[in-house]
Amino acid sequence: MTVLGAVFRPQLPPERLRSMARLADDAGIEELWLWEDCFLEGGISTAAAALAWTERVRVGVGLLPVPLRNVAVAAMEAATLHRLFPGRALLGVGHGVQDWMEQAGARVESPMTLLREYADALRALLGGERLTTQGRYVRLTDVALDWPPPPGSEVPVLAGATGPRTLRLSGEVADGTILTVATSPEGVRRARRLIDEGREAAGRTGPHRVVVNLLTTTGPDALRRLRTELANEGVDTVPDLGVAGDAQAVAKAVRALADAGADTVVLQPTADEPDPEGFLRFTAEEVRPLVP
């Protein structure tokens, strides 16, 4: 069964999150995804709040930019969420937008090296290991979490990826991959192949979850808003990106991504979505029943 989620975009003020999270929970949406785009809203703080305000919805953060967060701190935050809200927190990590990292004084010379070292260390710490490592960027001495996630709990570390090298790396070091709205069904197939190359190289055989964001618009001006957003993303010339239309059209687009290899499809409204609450209800009440 395809997991269906929706995004709470950080262009909305933080004070809107409480009502939106409760609506997602009540409506039966399986996953509510948050972003840590610079310089809008913090991913961990919003995730903790959303989880505390709800009872069942899983809350994902995609992505935490690793240059901004010491890995020991990220492990502490992740472990706390997993102990407070077992099975409901999903955290993704990524390079971060390099221009934003430059603005924050955190840009590194080799984002690939940092992401590899970071993901390895984060997974080890969340697995209860005591870690000493002296990498190029990640340096820890005798670090272990006093309150790691409980043994046997599912604590996946997901990685955001777009290019071939990062997709292969995600297969090597992460438990899942998050793909952006610039990913068509054919792009999902390509990503799966590259991820599997990385998994094979690392000898990994466990499941690897692929999460795809799908830019979605509905309503009388849906096509115009979709085209405008894709143009703003610089991908308006790529075929089969995004979907504009009613629930049947959206469900068809979700199924196409699932057939290509997506385990989770997250409906992403445009930045100018006029009715964010209505978008969540549309996702849960109209699209979900049409997606197997």
Short mmCIF file of C-alpha atoms in Angstrom, two decimals:
data_model
loop_
_atom_site.label_atom_id
_atom_site.label_comp_id
_atom_site.label_asym_id
_atom_site.label_seq_id
_atom_site.Cartn_x
_atom_site.Cartn_y
_atom_site.Cartn_z
CA MET A 1 0.00 0.00 0.00
CA THR A 2 1.28 3.44 -0.94
CA VAL A 3 1.69 5.81 1.99
CA LEU A 4 0.14 9.21 1.30
CA GLY A 5 1.27 12.38 3.03
CA ALA A 6 1.01 16.15 2.76
CA VAL A 7 3.35 19.08 3.39
CA PHE A 8 2.92 21.93 5.83
CA ARG A 9 4.98 24.53 4.01
CA PRO A 10 7.10 26.86 6.16
CA GLN A 11 5.85 29.83 4.16
CA LEU A 12 2.89 29.55 6.53
CA PRO A 13 3.53 31.17 9.93
CA PRO A 14 4.39 28.75 12.75
CA GLU A 15 1.22 29.64 14.64
CA ARG A 16 -0.81 27.94 11.88
CA LEU A 17 0.84 24.57 12.59
CA ARG A 18 -1.28 23.54 15.58
CA SER A 19 -4.61 23.64 13.76
CA MET A 20 -3.13 22.11 10.62
CA ALA A 21 -1.49 19.23 12.50
CA ARG A 22 -4.70 18.48 14.37
CA LEU A 23 -6.65 18.59 11.12
CA ALA A 24 -4.22 16.13 9.52
CA ASP A 25 -4.55 13.84 12.54
CA ASP A 26 -8.35 13.98 12.60
CA ALA A 27 -8.70 13.60 8.84
CA GLY A 28 -6.59 10.45 8.77
CA ILE A 29 -3.60 11.68 6.80
CA GLU A 30 -0.81 9.19 7.36
CA GLU A 31 2.15 11.59 7.30
CA LEU A 32 2.56 15.34 7.71
CA TRP A 33 5.90 16.60 6.40
CA LEU A 34 7.70 19.74 7.56
CA TRP A 35 10.69 21.55 6.10
CA GLU A 36 13.70 23.29 7.58
CA ASP A 37 14.24 25.77 4.78
CA CYS A 38 16.51 28.67 5.69
CA PHE A 39 15.51 30.96 7.22
CA LEU A 40 11.92 30.05 7.96
CA GLU A 41 11.06 27.51 10.69
CA GLY A 42 13.09 25.03 12.72
CA GLY A 43 12.49 21.40 11.78
CA ILE A 44 12.96 19.79 15.19
CA SER A 45 10.94 22.38 17.11
CA THR A 46 8.01 22.22 14.70
CA ALA A 47 8.12 18.41 14.58
CA ALA A 48 8.08 18.16 18.38
CA ALA A 49 5.14 20.53 18.59
CA ALA A 50 3.18 18.76 15.85
CA LEU A 51 3.77 15.38 17.46
CA ALA A 52 2.68 16.67 20.87
CA TRP A 53 -0.52 18.14 19.45
CA THR A 54 -1.53 14.92 17.69
CA GLU A 55 -2.15 11.27 18.48
CA ARG A 56 -1.48 9.14 15.39
CA VAL A 57 -0.13 11.04 12.38
CA ARG A 58 3.55 10.46 11.61
CA VAL A 59 5.55 13.68 11.29
CA GLY A 60 8.49 13.93 8.93
CA VAL A 61 11.20 16.56 8.61
CA GLY A 62 12.70 16.82 5.17
CA LEU A 63 15.35 18.00 5.42
CA LEU A 64 17.71 18.90 8.23
CA PRO A 65 20.72 20.61 6.57
CA VAL A 66 23.69 18.81 8.09
CA PRO A 67 26.20 21.70 7.93
CA LEU A 68 24.04 23.57 10.44
CA ARG A 69 23.75 20.80 13.05
CA ASN A 70 26.42 18.96 15.01
CA VAL A 71 25.66 15.27 14.58
CA ALA A 72 25.70 14.57 18.32
CA VAL A 73 23.03 17.22 18.84
CA ALA A 74 20.98 15.86 15.93
CA ALA A 75 21.18 12.37 17.45
CA MET A 76 20.06 13.69 20.84
CA GLU A 77 17.09 15.47 19.24
CA ALA A 78 16.11 12.47 17.12
CA ALA A 79 16.39 10.02 20.02
CA THR A 80 14.25 12.27 22.22
CA LEU A 81 11.52 12.43 19.58
CA HIS A 82 11.58 8.67 19.12
CA ARG A 83 11.29 8.04 22.85
CA LEU A 84 8.52 10.59 23.34
CA PHE A 85 6.56 9.58 20.24
CA PRO A 86 7.50 6.00 19.33
CA GLY A 87 7.18 5.18 15.65
CA ARG A 88 5.88 8.61 14.67
CA ALA A 89 8.98 10.69 13.88
CA LEU A 90 10.69 10.63 10.49
CA LEU A 91 13.89 12.61 9.98
CA GLY A 92 15.71 13.29 6.75
CA VAL A 93 19.15 14.86 6.39
CA GLY A 94 20.75 16.54 3.40
CA HIS A 95 23.50 18.75 2.06
CA GLY A 96 21.46 21.91 2.49
CA VAL A 97 21.11 24.56 -0.22
CA GLN A 98 24.68 25.71 -0.70
CA ASP A 99 23.81 29.41 -1.04
CA TRP A 100 21.97 29.24 2.28
CA MET A 101 24.86 27.40 3.88
CA GLU A 102 27.14 30.20 2.66
CA GLN A 103 24.84 32.80 4.19
CA ALA A 104 24.93 30.96 7.52
CA GLY A 105 28.70 30.60 7.47
CA ALA A 106 28.38 26.81 7.37
CA ARG A 107 29.26 25.87 3.79
CA VAL A 108 31.78 23.04 3.50
CA GLU A 109 34.19 22.20 0.71
CA SER A 110 32.88 18.66 0.22
CA PRO A 111 29.16 18.26 0.98
CA MET A 112 29.33 14.60 -0.11
CA THR A 113 32.03 13.79 2.44
CA LEU A 114 30.11 15.54 5.18
CA LEU A 115 26.87 13.74 4.37
CA ARG A 116 28.58 10.34 4.34
CA GLU A 117 30.34 10.93 7.67
CA TYR A 118 27.21 12.45 9.20
CA ALA A 119 24.80 9.69 8.17
CA ASP A 120 27.18 6.97 9.35
CA ALA A 121 27.63 8.66 12.73
CA LEU A 122 23.94 9.46 13.17
CA ARG A 123 22.86 5.89 12.47
CA ALA A 124 25.52 4.55 14.85
CA LEU A 125 24.52 6.86 17.70
CA LEU A 126 20.81 6.15 17.24
CA GLY A 127 21.68 2.46 17.26
CA GLY A 128 23.09 2.84 20.77
CA GLU A 129 26.76 2.68 19.83
CA ARG A 130 29.55 4.52 21.61
CA LEU A 131 31.44 6.34 18.91
CA THR A 132 34.90 7.77 18.42
CA THR A 133 35.63 9.04 14.94
CA GLN A 134 37.97 11.61 13.45
CA GLY A 135 36.68 12.32 9.97
CA ARG A 136 37.18 15.32 7.77
CA TYR A 137 34.12 17.02 9.27
CA VAL A 138 32.58 14.71 11.87
CA ARG A 139 34.81 14.38 14.93
CA LEU A 140 33.53 12.65 18.04
CA THR A 141 35.37 11.25 21.06
CA ASP A 142 33.70 8.58 23.17
CA VAL A 143 30.16 9.83 22.45
CA ALA A 144 27.11 7.74 23.28
CA LEU A 145 23.51 8.68 23.97
CA ASP A 146 22.33 8.17 27.54
CA TRP A 147 18.77 7.91 26.21
CA PRO A 148 19.00 6.22 22.81
CA PRO A 149 15.83 4.98 21.12
CA PRO A 150 14.56 1.79 22.77
CA PRO A 151 16.12 -1.42 21.43
CA GLY A 152 14.18 -2.82 18.49
CA SER A 153 12.44 0.46 17.67
CA GLU A 154 12.40 1.59 14.06
CA VAL A 155 14.62 4.66 13.74
CA PRO A 156 15.24 5.22 10.03
CA VAL A 157 17.64 7.89 8.83
CA LEU A 158 16.55 9.25 5.46
CA ALA A 159 18.68 11.32 3.09
CA GLY A 160 17.62 13.91 0.56
CA ALA A 161 19.15 13.33 -2.85
CA THR A 162 18.90 14.53 -6.43
CA GLY A 163 22.15 13.95 -8.33
CA PRO A 164 23.57 10.51 -9.22
CA ARG A 165 26.41 10.59 -6.68
CA THR A 166 24.14 11.56 -3.80
CA LEU A 167 21.54 8.96 -4.79
CA ARG A 168 24.19 6.24 -4.74
CA LEU A 169 25.46 7.56 -1.42
CA SER A 170 21.96 7.48 0.02
CA GLY A 171 21.74 3.81 -0.93
CA GLU A 172 25.02 3.19 0.89
CA VAL A 173 24.48 5.09 4.14
CA ALA A 174 20.76 5.86 4.61
CA ASP A 175 17.62 3.86 5.31
CA GLY A 176 15.55 5.81 2.82
CA THR A 177 15.71 8.60 0.25
CA ILE A 178 13.63 11.75 -0.13
CA LEU A 179 13.12 13.03 -3.69
CA THR A 180 11.95 16.52 -4.62
CA VAL A 181 9.05 17.66 -6.78
CA ALA A 182 11.52 17.78 -9.69
CA THR A 183 11.18 13.97 -9.92
CA SER A 184 8.99 12.41 -12.60
CA PRO A 185 8.00 8.71 -12.61
CA GLU A 186 10.97 8.04 -14.89
CA GLY A 187 13.12 10.00 -12.44
CA VAL A 188 11.94 7.70 -9.64
CA ARG A 189 12.95 4.63 -11.66
CA ARG A 190 16.36 6.16 -12.31
CA ALA A 191 16.75 7.07 -8.64
CA ARG A 192 15.85 3.53 -7.58
CA ARG A 193 18.53 2.11 -9.89
CA LEU A 194 21.18 4.44 -8.49
CA ILE A 195 20.11 3.81 -4.90
CA ASP A 196 20.29 0.08 -5.49
CA GLU A 197 23.80 0.46 -6.91
CA GLY A 198 24.83 2.12 -3.65
CA ARG A 199 23.07 -0.52 -1.56
CA GLU A 200 24.81 -3.32 -3.46
CA ALA A 201 28.21 -1.64 -3.09
CA ALA A 202 27.68 -1.37 0.67
CA GLY A 203 26.26 -4.87 1.02
CA ARG A 204 22.97 -3.54 2.37
CA THR A 205 19.94 -5.81 2.05
CA GLY A 206 17.28 -4.25 4.27
CA PRO A 207 14.36 -2.19 2.98
CA HIS A 208 15.04 1.27 1.60
CA ARG A 209 12.09 3.63 1.61
CA VAL A 210 11.69 6.14 -1.23
CA VAL A 211 9.67 9.27 -0.46
CA VAL A 212 8.65 11.50 -3.39
CA ASN A 213 7.14 14.96 -3.17
CA LEU A 214 4.42 15.65 -5.74
CA LEU A 215 3.55 19.27 -6.49
CA THR A 216 -0.24 19.32 -6.43
CA THR A 217 -2.88 21.91 -7.23
CA THR A 218 -6.64 21.67 -7.37
CA GLY A 219 -9.44 24.14 -7.92
CA PRO A 220 -10.42 26.51 -10.75
CA ASP A 221 -6.93 28.01 -11.29
CA ALA A 222 -4.98 24.83 -10.57
CA LEU A 223 -3.09 24.63 -13.86
CA ARG A 224 -1.94 28.24 -13.72
CA ARG A 225 -0.64 27.86 -10.17
CA LEU A 226 1.11 24.61 -11.03
CA ARG A 227 2.87 26.12 -14.04
CA THR A 228 3.90 29.19 -12.07
CA GLU A 229 5.39 27.11 -9.25
CA LEU A 230 7.26 24.80 -11.64
CA ALA A 231 8.65 27.83 -13.45
CA ASN A 232 9.78 29.28 -10.11
CA GLU A 233 11.51 25.95 -9.37
CA GLY A 234 13.23 26.12 -12.77
CA VAL A 235 11.82 22.78 -13.95
CA ASP A 236 8.87 23.92 -16.06
CA THR A 237 10.28 22.29 -19.21
CA VAL A 238 10.54 18.81 -17.65
CA PRO A 239 7.60 16.55 -18.64
CA ASP A 240 5.39 14.70 -16.16
CA LEU A 241 6.13 16.91 -13.18
CA GLY A 242 3.35 17.87 -10.81
CA VAL A 243 -0.38 17.45 -11.19
CA ALA A 244 -3.28 19.88 -11.52
CA GLY A 245 -6.88 18.74 -11.31
CA ASP A 246 -9.42 16.84 -9.29
CA ALA A 247 -8.91 13.87 -6.99
CA GLN A 248 -8.97 11.41 -9.88
CA ALA A 249 -6.13 13.25 -11.64
CA VAL A 250 -4.08 13.51 -8.45
CA ALA A 251 -4.59 9.84 -7.58
CA LYS A 252 -3.48 8.86 -11.09
CA ALA A 253 -0.26 10.84 -10.64
CA VAL A 254 0.32 9.26 -7.23
CA ARG A 255 -0.16 5.77 -8.67
CA ALA A 256 2.32 6.53 -11.47
CA LEU A 257 5.00 7.46 -8.93
CA ALA A 258 4.18 4.40 -6.83
CA ASP A 259 4.38 2.12 -9.87
CA ALA A 260 7.82 3.63 -10.60
CA GLY A 261 9.11 2.70 -7.15
CA ALA A 262 7.91 5.31 -4.65
CA ASP A 263 6.85 3.93 -1.27
CA THR A 264 5.49 7.25 -0.03
CA VAL A 265 4.06 10.13 -2.05
CA VAL A 266 3.78 13.47 -0.27
CA LEU A 267 1.41 15.99 -1.81
CA GLN A 268 3.07 19.40 -1.80
CA PRO A 269 0.84 22.45 -2.21
CA THR A 270 2.10 25.53 -3.99
CA ALA A 271 3.44 28.43 -1.96
CA ASP A 272 0.32 30.41 -2.90
CA GLU A 273 -2.17 27.65 -1.97
CA PRO A 274 -5.29 29.67 -1.04
CA ASP A 275 -6.78 27.07 1.34
CA PRO A 276 -4.13 24.98 3.16
CA GLU A 277 -6.71 23.39 5.45
CA GLY A 278 -8.84 22.48 2.44
CA PHE A 279 -5.77 20.96 0.81
CA LEU A 280 -5.33 18.59 3.77
CA ARG A 281 -9.00 17.60 3.67
CA PHE A 282 -8.76 17.07 -0.11
CA THR A 283 -5.76 14.79 0.43
CA ALA A 284 -7.43 12.70 3.13
CA GLU A 285 -11.03 12.61 2.01
CA GLU A 286 -10.85 12.65 -1.78
CA VAL A 287 -7.41 11.39 -2.90
CA ARG A 288 -6.64 8.75 -0.24
CA PRO A 289 -9.66 6.51 -1.08
CA LEU A 290 -8.44 6.34 -4.71
CA VAL A 291 -4.88 5.26 -3.92
CA PRO A 292 -4.36 1.57 -3.17
#
